């Protein structure tokens, strides 16, 4: 029981470090893409965009 919990904690921290590194590399680009997509989607779906077009 104790060994399993220690192993789970160590693996979770290990994967968290990898996850944080991946966020540092790709997160900013993904965030930019997501924000631009969300803005474009809201403009596309809003009825005001039909007036602008």
PDB file of C-alpha atoms in Angstrom:
ATOM      1  CA  UNK A   1       0.000   0.000   0.000  1.00  0.00           C
ATOM      2  CA  UNK A   2       2.711   2.460   1.004  1.00  0.00           C
ATOM      3  CA  UNK A   3       4.945   1.486  -1.910  1.00  0.00           C
ATOM      4  CA  UNK A   4       2.070   1.907  -4.346  1.00  0.00           C
ATOM      5  CA  UNK A   5       1.218   5.402  -3.085  1.00  0.00           C
ATOM      6  CA  UNK A   6       4.865   6.499  -3.257  1.00  0.00           C
ATOM      7  CA  UNK A   7       5.153   5.083  -6.779  1.00  0.00           C
ATOM      8  CA  UNK A   8       1.944   6.829  -7.862  1.00  0.00           C
ATOM      9  CA  UNK A   9       3.124  10.139  -6.420  1.00  0.00           C
ATOM     10  CA  UNK A  10       6.529   9.886  -8.091  1.00  0.00           C
ATOM     11  CA  UNK A  11       4.990   9.023 -11.476  1.00  0.00           C
ATOM     12  CA  UNK A  12       2.435  11.836 -11.176  1.00  0.00           C
ATOM     13  CA  UNK A  13       5.168  14.384 -10.438  1.00  0.00           C
ATOM     14  CA  UNK A  14       7.253  12.981 -13.316  1.00  0.00           C
ATOM     15  CA  UNK A  15       4.382  13.305 -15.778  1.00  0.00           C
ATOM     16  CA  UNK A  16       3.556  16.746 -14.384  1.00  0.00           C
ATOM     17  CA  UNK A  17       7.120  17.910 -15.124  1.00  0.00           C
ATOM     18  CA  UNK A  18       6.825  16.630 -18.718  1.00  0.00           C
ATOM     19  CA  UNK A  19       3.392  18.264 -18.998  1.00  0.00           C
ATOM     20  CA  UNK A  20       4.724  21.607 -17.740  1.00  0.00           C
ATOM     21  CA  UNK A  21       7.644  21.442 -20.183  1.00  0.00           C
ATOM     22  CA  UNK A  22       5.258  20.744 -23.058  1.00  0.00           C
ATOM     23  CA  UNK A  23       3.084  23.670 -21.936  1.00  0.00           C
ATOM     24  CA  UNK A  24       6.141  25.935 -21.872  1.00  0.00           C
ATOM     25  CA  UNK A  25       7.024  24.935 -25.442  1.00  0.00           C
ATOM     26  CA  UNK A  26       3.615  24.625 -27.094  1.00  0.00           C
ATOM     27  CA  UNK A  27       1.127  26.196 -24.687  1.00  0.00           C
ATOM     28  CA  UNK A  28       1.640  29.782 -25.832  1.00  0.00           C
ATOM     29  CA  UNK A  29       1.129  28.906 -29.513  1.00  0.00           C
ATOM     30  CA  UNK A  30      -1.904  26.751 -28.677  1.00  0.00           C
ATOM     31  CA  UNK A  31      -3.310  29.542 -26.506  1.00  0.00           C
ATOM     32  CA  UNK A  32      -2.893  32.034 -29.358  1.00  0.00           C
ATOM     33  CA  UNK A  33      -4.615  29.642 -31.787  1.00  0.00           C
ATOM     34  CA  UNK A  34      -7.434  28.949 -29.331  1.00  0.00           C
ATOM     35  CA  UNK A  35      -8.022  32.663 -28.629  1.00  0.00           C
ATOM     36  CA  UNK A  36      -8.049  33.529 -32.328  1.00  0.00           C
ATOM     37  CA  UNK A  37     -10.403  30.609 -33.017  1.00  0.00           C
ATOM     38  CA  UNK A  38     -12.739  31.632 -30.189  1.00  0.00           C
ATOM     39  CA  UNK A  39     -12.812  35.261 -31.358  1.00  0.00           C
ATOM     40  CA  UNK A  40     -13.407  34.208 -34.952  1.00  0.00           C
ATOM     41  CA  UNK A  41     -16.127  31.767 -33.885  1.00  0.00           C
ATOM     42  CA  UNK A  42     -17.950  34.381 -31.792  1.00  0.00           C
ATOM     43  CA  UNK A  43     -17.767  36.898 -34.667  1.00  0.00           C
ATOM     44  CA  UNK A  44     -18.959  34.230 -37.109  1.00  0.00           C
ATOM     45  CA  UNK A  45     -21.840  33.076 -34.892  1.00  0.00           C
ATOM     46  CA  UNK A  46     -23.000  36.508 -33.730  1.00  0.00           C
ATOM     47  CA  UNK A  47     -25.842  38.115 -35.725  1.00  0.00           C
ATOM     48  CA  UNK A  48     -23.877  41.375 -35.869  1.00  0.00           C
ATOM     49  CA  UNK A  49     -21.368  39.726 -38.236  1.00  0.00           C
ATOM     50  CA  UNK A  50     -24.128  39.392 -40.845  1.00  0.00           C
ATOM     51  CA  UNK A  51     -24.576  43.170 -40.708  1.00  0.00           C
ATOM     52  CA  UNK A  52     -20.811  43.681 -41.085  1.00  0.00           C
ATOM     53  CA  UNK A  53     -20.750  41.372 -44.115  1.00  0.00           C
TER      54      UNK A  53
END
